[in-house]
PDB file of N, CA, C and O in Angstrom:
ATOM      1  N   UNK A   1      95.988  87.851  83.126  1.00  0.00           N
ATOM      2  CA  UNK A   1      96.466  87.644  84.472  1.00  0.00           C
ATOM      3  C   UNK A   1      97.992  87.593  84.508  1.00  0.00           C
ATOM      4  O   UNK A   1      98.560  87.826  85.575  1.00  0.00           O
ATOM      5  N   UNK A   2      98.664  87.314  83.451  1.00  0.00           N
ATOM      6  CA  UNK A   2      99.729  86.604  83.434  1.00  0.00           C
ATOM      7  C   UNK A   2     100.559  88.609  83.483  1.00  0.00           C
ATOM      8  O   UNK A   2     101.431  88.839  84.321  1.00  0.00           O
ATOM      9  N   UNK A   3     100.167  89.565  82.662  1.00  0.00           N
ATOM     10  CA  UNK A   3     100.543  90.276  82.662  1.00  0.00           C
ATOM     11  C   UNK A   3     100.569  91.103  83.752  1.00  0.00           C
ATOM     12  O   UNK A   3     101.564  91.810  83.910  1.00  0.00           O
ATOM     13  N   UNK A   4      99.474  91.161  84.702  1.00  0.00           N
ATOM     14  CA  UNK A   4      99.735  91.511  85.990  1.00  0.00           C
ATOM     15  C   UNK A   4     100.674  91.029  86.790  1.00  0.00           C
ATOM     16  O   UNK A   4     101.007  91.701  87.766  1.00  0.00           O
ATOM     17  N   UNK A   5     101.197  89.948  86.570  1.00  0.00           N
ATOM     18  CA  UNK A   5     102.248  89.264  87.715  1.00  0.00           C
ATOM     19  C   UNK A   5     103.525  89.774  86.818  1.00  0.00           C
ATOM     20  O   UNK A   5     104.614  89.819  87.390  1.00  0.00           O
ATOM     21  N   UNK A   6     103.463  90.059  85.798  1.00  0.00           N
ATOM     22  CA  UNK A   6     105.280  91.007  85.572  1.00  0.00           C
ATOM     23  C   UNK A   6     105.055  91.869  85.569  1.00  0.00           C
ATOM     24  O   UNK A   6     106.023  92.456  86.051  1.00  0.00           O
ATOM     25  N   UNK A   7     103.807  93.024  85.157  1.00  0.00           N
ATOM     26  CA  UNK A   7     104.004  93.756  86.015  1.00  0.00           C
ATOM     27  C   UNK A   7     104.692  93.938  87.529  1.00  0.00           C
ATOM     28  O   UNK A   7     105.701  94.564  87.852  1.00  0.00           O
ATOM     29  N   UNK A   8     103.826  93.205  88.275  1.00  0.00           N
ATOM     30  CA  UNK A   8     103.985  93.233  90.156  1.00  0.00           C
ATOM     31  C   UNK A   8     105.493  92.882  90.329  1.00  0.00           C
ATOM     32  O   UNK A   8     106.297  93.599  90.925  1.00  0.00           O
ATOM     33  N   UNK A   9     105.817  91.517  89.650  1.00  0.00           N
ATOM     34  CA  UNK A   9     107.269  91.460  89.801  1.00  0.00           C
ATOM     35  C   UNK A   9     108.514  92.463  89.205  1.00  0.00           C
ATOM     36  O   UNK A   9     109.664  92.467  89.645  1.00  0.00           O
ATOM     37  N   UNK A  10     108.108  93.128  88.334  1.00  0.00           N
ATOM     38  CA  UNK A  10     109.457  94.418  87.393  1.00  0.00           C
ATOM     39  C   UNK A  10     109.023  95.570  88.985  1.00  0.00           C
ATOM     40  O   UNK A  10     109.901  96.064  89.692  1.00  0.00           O
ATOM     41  N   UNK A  11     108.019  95.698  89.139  1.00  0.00           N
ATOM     42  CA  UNK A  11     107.627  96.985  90.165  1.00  0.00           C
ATOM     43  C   UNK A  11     108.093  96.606  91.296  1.00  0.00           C
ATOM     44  O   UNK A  11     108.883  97.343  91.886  1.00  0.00           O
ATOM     45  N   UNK A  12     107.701  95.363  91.845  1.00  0.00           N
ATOM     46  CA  UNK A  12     108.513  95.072  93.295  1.00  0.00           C
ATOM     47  C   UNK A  12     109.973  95.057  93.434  1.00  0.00           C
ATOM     48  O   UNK A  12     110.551  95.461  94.442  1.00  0.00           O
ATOM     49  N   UNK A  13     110.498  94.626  92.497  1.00  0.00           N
ATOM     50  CA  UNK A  13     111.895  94.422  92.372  1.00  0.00           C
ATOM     51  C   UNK A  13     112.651  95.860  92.422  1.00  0.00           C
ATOM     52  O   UNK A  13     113.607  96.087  93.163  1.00  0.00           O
ATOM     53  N   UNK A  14     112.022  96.885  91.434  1.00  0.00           N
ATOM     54  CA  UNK A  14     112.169  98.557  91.433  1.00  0.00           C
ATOM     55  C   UNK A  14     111.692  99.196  92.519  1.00  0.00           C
ATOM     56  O   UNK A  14     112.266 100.254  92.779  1.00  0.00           O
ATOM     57  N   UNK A  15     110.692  98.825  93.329  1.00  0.00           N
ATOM     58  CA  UNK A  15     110.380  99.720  94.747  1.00  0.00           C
ATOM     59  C   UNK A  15     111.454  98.873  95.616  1.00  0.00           C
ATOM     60  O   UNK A  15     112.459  99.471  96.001  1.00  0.00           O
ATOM     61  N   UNK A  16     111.308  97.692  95.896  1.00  0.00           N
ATOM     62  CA  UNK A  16     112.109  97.086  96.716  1.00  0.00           C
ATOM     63  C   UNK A  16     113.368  97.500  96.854  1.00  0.00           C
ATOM     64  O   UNK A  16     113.793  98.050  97.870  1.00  0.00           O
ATOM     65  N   UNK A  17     114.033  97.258  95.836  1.00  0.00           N
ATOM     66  CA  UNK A  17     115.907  98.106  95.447  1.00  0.00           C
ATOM     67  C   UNK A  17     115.738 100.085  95.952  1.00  0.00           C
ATOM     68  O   UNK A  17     116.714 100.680  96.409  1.00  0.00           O
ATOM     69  N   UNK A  18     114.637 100.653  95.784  1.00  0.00           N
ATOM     70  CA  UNK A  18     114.870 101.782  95.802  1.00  0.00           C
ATOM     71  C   UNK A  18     114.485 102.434  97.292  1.00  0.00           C
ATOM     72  O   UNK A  18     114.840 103.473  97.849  1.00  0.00           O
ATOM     73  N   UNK A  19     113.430 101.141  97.752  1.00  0.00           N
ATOM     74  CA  UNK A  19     113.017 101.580  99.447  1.00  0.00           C
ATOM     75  C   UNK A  19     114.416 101.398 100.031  1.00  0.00           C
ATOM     76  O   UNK A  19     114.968 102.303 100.657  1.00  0.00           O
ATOM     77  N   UNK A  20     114.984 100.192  99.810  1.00  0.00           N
ATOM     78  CA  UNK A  20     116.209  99.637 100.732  1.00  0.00           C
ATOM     79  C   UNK A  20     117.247 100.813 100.613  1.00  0.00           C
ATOM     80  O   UNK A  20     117.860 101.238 101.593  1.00  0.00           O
ATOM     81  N   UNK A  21     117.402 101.324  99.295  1.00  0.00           N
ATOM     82  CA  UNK A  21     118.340 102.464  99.202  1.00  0.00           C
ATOM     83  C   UNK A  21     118.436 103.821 100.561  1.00  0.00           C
ATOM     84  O   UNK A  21     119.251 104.462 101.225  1.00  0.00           O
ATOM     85  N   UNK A  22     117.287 103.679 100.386  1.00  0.00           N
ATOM     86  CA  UNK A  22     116.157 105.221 101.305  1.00  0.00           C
ATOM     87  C   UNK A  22     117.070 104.724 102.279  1.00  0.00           C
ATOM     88  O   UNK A  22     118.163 105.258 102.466  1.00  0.00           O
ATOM     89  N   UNK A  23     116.684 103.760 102.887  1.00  0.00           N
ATOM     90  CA  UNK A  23     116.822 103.037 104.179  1.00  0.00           C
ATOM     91  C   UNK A  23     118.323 103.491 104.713  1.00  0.00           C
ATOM     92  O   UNK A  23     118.745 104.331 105.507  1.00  0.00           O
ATOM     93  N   UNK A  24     118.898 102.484 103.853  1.00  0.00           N
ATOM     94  CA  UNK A  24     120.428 102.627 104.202  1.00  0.00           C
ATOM     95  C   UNK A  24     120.825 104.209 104.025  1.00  0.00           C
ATOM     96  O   UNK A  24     121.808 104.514 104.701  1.00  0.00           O
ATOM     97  N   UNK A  25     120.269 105.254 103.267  1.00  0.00           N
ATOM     98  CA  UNK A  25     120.835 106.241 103.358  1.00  0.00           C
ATOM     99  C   UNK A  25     120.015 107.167 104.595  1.00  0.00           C
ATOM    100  O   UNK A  25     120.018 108.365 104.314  1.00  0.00           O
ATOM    101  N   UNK A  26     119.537 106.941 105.493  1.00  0.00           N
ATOM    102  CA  UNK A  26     119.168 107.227 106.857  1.00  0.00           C
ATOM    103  C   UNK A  26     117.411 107.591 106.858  1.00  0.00           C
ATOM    104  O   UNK A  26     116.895 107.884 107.937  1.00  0.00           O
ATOM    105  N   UNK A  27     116.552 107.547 105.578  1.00  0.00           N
ATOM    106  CA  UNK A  27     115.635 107.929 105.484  1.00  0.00           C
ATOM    107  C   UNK A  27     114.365 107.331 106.457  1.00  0.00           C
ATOM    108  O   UNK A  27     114.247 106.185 106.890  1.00  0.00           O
ATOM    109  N   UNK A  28     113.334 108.651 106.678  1.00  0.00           N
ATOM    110  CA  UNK A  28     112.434 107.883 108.117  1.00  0.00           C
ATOM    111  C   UNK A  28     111.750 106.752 107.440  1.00  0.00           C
ATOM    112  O   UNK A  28     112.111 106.003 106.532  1.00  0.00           O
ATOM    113  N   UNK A  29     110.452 106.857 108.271  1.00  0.00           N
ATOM    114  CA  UNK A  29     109.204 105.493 108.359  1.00  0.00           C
ATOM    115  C   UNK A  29     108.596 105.744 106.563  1.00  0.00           C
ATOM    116  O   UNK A  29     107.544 105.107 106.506  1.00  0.00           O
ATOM    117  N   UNK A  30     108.821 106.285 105.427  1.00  0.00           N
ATOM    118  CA  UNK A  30     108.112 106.302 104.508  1.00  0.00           C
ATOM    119  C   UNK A  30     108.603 104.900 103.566  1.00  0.00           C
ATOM    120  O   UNK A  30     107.766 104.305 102.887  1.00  0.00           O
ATOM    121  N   UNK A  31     110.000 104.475 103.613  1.00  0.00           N
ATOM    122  CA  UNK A  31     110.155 103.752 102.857  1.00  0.00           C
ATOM    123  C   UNK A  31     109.619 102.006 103.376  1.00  0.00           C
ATOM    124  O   UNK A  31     109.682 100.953 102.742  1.00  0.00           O
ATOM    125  N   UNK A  32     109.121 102.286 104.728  1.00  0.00           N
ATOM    126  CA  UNK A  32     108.858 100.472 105.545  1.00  0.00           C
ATOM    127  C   UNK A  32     107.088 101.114 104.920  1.00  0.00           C
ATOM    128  O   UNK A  32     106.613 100.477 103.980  1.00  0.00           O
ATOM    129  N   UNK A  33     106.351 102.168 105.414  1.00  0.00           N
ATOM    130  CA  UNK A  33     104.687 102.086 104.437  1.00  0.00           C
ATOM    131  C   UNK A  33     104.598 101.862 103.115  1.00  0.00           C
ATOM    132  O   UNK A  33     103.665 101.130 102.783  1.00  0.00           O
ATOM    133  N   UNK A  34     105.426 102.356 102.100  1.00  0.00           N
ATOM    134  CA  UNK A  34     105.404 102.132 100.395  1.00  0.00           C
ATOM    135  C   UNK A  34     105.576 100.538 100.123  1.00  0.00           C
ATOM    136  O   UNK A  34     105.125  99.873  99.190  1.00  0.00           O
ATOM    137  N   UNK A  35     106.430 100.106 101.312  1.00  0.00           N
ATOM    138  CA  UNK A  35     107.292  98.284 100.770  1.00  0.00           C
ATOM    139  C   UNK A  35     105.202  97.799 101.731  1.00  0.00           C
ATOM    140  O   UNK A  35     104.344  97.335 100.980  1.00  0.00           O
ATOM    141  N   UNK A  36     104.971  97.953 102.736  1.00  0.00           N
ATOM    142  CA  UNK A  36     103.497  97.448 102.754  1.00  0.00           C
ATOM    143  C   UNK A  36     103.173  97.422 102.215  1.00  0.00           C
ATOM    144  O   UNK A  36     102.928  96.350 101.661  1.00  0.00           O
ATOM    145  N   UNK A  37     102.731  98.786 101.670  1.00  0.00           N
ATOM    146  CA  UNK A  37     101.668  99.461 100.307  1.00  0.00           C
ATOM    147  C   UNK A  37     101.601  98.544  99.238  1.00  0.00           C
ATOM    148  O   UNK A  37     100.519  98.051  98.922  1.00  0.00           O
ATOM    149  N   UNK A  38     102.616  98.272  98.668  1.00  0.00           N
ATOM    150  CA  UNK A  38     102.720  97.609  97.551  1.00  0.00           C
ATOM    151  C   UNK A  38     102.681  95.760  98.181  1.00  0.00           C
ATOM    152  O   UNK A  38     101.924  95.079  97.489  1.00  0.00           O
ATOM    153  N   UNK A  39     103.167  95.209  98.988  1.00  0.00           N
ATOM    154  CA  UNK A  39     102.697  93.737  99.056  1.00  0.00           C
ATOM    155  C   UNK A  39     101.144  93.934  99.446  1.00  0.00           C
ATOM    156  O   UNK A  39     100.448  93.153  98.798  1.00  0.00           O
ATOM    157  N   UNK A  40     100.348  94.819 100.387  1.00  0.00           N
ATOM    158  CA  UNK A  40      99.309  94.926 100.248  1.00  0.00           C
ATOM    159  C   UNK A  40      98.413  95.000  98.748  1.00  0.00           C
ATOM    160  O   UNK A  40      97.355  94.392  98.589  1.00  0.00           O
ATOM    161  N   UNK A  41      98.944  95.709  97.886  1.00  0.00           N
ATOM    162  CA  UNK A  41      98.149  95.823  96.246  1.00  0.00           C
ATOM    163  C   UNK A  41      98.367  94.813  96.364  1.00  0.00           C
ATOM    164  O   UNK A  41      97.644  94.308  97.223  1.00  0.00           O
ATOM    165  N   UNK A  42      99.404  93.794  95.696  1.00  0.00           N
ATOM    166  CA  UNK A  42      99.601  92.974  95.145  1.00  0.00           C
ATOM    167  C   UNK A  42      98.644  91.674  95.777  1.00  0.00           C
ATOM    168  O   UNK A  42      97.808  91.128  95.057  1.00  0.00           O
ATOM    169  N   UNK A  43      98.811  91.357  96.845  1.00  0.00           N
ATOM    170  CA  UNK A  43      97.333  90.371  97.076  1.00  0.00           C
ATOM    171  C   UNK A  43      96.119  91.080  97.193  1.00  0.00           C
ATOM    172  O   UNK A  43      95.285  90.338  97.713  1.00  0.00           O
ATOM    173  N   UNK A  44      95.714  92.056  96.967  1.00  0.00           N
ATOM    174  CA  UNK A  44      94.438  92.539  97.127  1.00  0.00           C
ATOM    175  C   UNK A  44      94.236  92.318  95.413  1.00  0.00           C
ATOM    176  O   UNK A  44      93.189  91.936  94.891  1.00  0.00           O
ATOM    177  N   UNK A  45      95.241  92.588  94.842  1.00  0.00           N
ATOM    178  CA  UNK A  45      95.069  92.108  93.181  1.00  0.00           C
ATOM    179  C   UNK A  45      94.962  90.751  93.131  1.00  0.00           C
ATOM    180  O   UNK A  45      94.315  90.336  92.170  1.00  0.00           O
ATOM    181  N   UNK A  46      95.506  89.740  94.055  1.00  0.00           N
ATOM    182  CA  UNK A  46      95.464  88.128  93.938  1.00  0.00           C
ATOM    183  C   UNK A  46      94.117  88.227  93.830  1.00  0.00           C
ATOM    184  O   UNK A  46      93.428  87.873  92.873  1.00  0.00           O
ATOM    185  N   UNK A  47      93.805  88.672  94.741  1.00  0.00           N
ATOM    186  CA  UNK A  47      92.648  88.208  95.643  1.00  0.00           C
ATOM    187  C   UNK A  47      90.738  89.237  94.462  1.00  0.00           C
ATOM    188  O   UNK A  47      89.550  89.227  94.784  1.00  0.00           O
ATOM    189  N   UNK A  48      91.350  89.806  93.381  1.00  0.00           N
ATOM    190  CA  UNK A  48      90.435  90.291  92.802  1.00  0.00           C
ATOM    191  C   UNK A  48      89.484  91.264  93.320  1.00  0.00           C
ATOM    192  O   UNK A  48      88.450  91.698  92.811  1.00  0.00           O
ATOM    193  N   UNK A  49      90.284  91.632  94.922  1.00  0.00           N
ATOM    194  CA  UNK A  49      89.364  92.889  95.523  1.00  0.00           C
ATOM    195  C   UNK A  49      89.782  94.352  94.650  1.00  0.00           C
ATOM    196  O   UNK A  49      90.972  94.666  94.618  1.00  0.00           O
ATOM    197  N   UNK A  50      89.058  94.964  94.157  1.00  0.00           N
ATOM    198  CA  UNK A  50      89.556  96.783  93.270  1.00  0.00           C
ATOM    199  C   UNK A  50      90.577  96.370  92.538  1.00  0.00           C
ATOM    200  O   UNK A  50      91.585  97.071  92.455  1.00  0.00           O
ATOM    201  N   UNK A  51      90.490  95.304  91.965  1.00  0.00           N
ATOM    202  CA  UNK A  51      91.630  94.974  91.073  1.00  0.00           C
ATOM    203  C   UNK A  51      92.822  96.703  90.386  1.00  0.00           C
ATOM    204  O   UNK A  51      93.992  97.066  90.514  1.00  0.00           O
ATOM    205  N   UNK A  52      91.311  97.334  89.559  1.00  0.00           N
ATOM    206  CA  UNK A  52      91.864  98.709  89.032  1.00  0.00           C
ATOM    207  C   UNK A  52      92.616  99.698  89.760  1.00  0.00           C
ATOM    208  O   UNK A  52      93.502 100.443  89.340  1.00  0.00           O
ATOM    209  N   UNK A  53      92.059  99.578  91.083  1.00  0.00           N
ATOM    210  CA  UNK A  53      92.146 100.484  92.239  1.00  0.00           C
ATOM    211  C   UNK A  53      93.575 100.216  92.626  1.00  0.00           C
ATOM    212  O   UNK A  53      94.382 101.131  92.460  1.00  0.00           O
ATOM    213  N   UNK A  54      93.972  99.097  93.111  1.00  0.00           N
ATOM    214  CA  UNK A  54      95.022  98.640  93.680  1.00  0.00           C
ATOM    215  C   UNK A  54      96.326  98.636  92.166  1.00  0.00           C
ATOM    216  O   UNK A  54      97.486  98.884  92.494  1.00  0.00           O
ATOM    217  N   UNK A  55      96.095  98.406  90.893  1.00  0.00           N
ATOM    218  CA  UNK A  55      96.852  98.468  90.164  1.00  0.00           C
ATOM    219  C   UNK A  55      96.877 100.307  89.998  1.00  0.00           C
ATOM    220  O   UNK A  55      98.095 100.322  89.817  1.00  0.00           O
ATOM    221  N   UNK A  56      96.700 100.997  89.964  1.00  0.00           N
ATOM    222  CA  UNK A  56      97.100 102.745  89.982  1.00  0.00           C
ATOM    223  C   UNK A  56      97.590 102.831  91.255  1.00  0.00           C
ATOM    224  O   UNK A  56      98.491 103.653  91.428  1.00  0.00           O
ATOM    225  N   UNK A  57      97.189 102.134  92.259  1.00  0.00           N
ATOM    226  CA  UNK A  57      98.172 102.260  93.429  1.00  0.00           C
ATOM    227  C   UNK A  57      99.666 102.045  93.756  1.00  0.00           C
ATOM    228  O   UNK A  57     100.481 102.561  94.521  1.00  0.00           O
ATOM    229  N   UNK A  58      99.664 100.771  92.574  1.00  0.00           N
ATOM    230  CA  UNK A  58     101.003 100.042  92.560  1.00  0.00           C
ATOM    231  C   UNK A  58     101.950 100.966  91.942  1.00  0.00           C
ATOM    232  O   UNK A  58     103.072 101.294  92.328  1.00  0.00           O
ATOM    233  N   UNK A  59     101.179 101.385  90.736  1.00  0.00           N
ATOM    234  CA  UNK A  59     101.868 102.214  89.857  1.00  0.00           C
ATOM    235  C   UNK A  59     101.871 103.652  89.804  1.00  0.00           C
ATOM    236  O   UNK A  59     102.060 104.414  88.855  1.00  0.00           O
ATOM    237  N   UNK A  60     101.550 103.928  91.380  1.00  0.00           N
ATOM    238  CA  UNK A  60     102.016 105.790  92.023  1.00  0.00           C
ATOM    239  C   UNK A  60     102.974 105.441  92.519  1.00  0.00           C
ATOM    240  O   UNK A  60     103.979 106.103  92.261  1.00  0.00           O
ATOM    241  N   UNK A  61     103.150 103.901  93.727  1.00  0.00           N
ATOM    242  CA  UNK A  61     104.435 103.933  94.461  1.00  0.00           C
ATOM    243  C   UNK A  61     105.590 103.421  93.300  1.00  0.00           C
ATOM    244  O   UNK A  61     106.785 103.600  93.535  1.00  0.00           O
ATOM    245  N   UNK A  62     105.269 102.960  92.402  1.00  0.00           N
ATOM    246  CA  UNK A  62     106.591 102.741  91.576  1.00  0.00           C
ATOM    247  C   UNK A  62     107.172 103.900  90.709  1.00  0.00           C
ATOM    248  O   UNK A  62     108.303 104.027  90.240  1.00  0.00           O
ATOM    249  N   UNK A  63     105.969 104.788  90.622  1.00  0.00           N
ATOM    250  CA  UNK A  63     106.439 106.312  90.253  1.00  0.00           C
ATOM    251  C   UNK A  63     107.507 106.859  91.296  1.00  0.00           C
ATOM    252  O   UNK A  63     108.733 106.778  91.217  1.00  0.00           O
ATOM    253  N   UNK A  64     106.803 107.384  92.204  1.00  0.00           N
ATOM    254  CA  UNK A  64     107.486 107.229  93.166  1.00  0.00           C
ATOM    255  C   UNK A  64     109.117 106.740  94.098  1.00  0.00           C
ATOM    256  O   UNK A  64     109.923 107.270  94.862  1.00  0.00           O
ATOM    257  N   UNK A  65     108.932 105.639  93.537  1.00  0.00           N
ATOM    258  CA  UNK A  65     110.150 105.169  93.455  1.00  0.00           C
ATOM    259  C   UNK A  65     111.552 104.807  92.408  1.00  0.00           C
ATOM    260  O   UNK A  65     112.654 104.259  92.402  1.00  0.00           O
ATOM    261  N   UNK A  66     110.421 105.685  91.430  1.00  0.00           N
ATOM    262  CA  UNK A  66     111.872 105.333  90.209  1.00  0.00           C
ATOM    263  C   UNK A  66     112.043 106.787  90.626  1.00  0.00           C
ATOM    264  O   UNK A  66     113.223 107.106  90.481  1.00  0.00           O
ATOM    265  N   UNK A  67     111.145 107.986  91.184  1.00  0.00           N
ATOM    266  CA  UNK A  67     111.684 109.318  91.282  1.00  0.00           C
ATOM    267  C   UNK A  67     112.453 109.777  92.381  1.00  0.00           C
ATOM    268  O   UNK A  67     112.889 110.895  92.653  1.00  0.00           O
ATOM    269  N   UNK A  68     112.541 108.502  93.049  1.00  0.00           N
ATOM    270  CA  UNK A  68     113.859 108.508  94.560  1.00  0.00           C
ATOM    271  C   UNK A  68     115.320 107.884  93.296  1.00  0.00           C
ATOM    272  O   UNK A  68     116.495 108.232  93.178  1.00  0.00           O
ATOM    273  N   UNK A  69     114.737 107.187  92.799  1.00  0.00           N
ATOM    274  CA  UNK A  69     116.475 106.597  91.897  1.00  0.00           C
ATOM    275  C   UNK A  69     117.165 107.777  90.947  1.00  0.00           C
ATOM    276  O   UNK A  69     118.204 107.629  90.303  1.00  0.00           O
ATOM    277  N   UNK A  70     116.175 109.244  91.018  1.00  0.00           N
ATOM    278  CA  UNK A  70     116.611 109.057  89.491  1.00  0.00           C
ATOM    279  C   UNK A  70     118.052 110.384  90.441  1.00  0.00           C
ATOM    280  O   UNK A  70     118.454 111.012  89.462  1.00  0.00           O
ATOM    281  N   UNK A  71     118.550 110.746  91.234  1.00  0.00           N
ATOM    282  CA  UNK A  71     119.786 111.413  91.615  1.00  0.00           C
ATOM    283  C   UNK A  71     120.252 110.376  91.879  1.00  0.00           C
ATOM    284  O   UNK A  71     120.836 110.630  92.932  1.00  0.00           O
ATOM    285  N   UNK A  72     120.516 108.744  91.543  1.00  0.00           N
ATOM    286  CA  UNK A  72     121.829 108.094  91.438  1.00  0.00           C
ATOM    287  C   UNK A  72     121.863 107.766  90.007  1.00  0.00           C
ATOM    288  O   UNK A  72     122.733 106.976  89.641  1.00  0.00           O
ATOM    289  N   UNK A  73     120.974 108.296  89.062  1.00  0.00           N
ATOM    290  CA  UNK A  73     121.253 107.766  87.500  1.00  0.00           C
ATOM    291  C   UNK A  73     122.171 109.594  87.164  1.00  0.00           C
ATOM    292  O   UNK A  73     123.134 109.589  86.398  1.00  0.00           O
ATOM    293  N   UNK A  74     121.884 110.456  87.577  1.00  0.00           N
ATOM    294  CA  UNK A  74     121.765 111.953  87.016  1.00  0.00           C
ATOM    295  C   UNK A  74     123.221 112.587  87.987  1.00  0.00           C
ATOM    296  O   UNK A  74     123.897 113.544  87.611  1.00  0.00           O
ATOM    297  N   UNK A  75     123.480 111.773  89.318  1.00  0.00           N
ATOM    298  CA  UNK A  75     124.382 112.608  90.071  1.00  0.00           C
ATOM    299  C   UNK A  75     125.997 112.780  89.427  1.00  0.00           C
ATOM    300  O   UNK A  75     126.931 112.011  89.198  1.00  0.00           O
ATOM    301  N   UNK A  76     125.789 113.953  89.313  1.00  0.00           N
ATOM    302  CA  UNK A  76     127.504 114.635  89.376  1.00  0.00           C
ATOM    303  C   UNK A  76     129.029 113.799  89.637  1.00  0.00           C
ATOM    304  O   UNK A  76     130.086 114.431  89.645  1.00  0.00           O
TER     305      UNK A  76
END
């Protein structure tokens, strides 16, 4: 259990920083559904509903969101 919650916390902290980025750089409604998406997994994981289900979920939008960061690690 214990490893699911650093998981959730290293991933929230990495979608969170990378939605807000979106944001401020003028991007539409996708980055306010992914920041749901993911507090939704995360108590549906509290809560032991699709535990599996909701953890591959967590970890498409954190794909996802390290692949919005990676033109400020790579830019010119």
């Amino acid at each position: 259990m214990k490893q699911i919650h650093i998981f959730n916390v290293i991933s929230g902290i990495i979608i969170i920083i990378s939605m807000i980025l979106l944001i401020v750089g003028g991007s539409n409604n996708l980055p306010y559904i992914l920041i749901a998406l993911f507090i939704i997994s995360y108590f549906m994981q509290v809560k032991n509903l699709g535990r599996v289900v909701w953890i591959m979920i967590t970890g498409l939008v954190l794909i996802l969101s390290l692949g919005t960061l990676l033109p400020h690690f790579f830019a010119p």
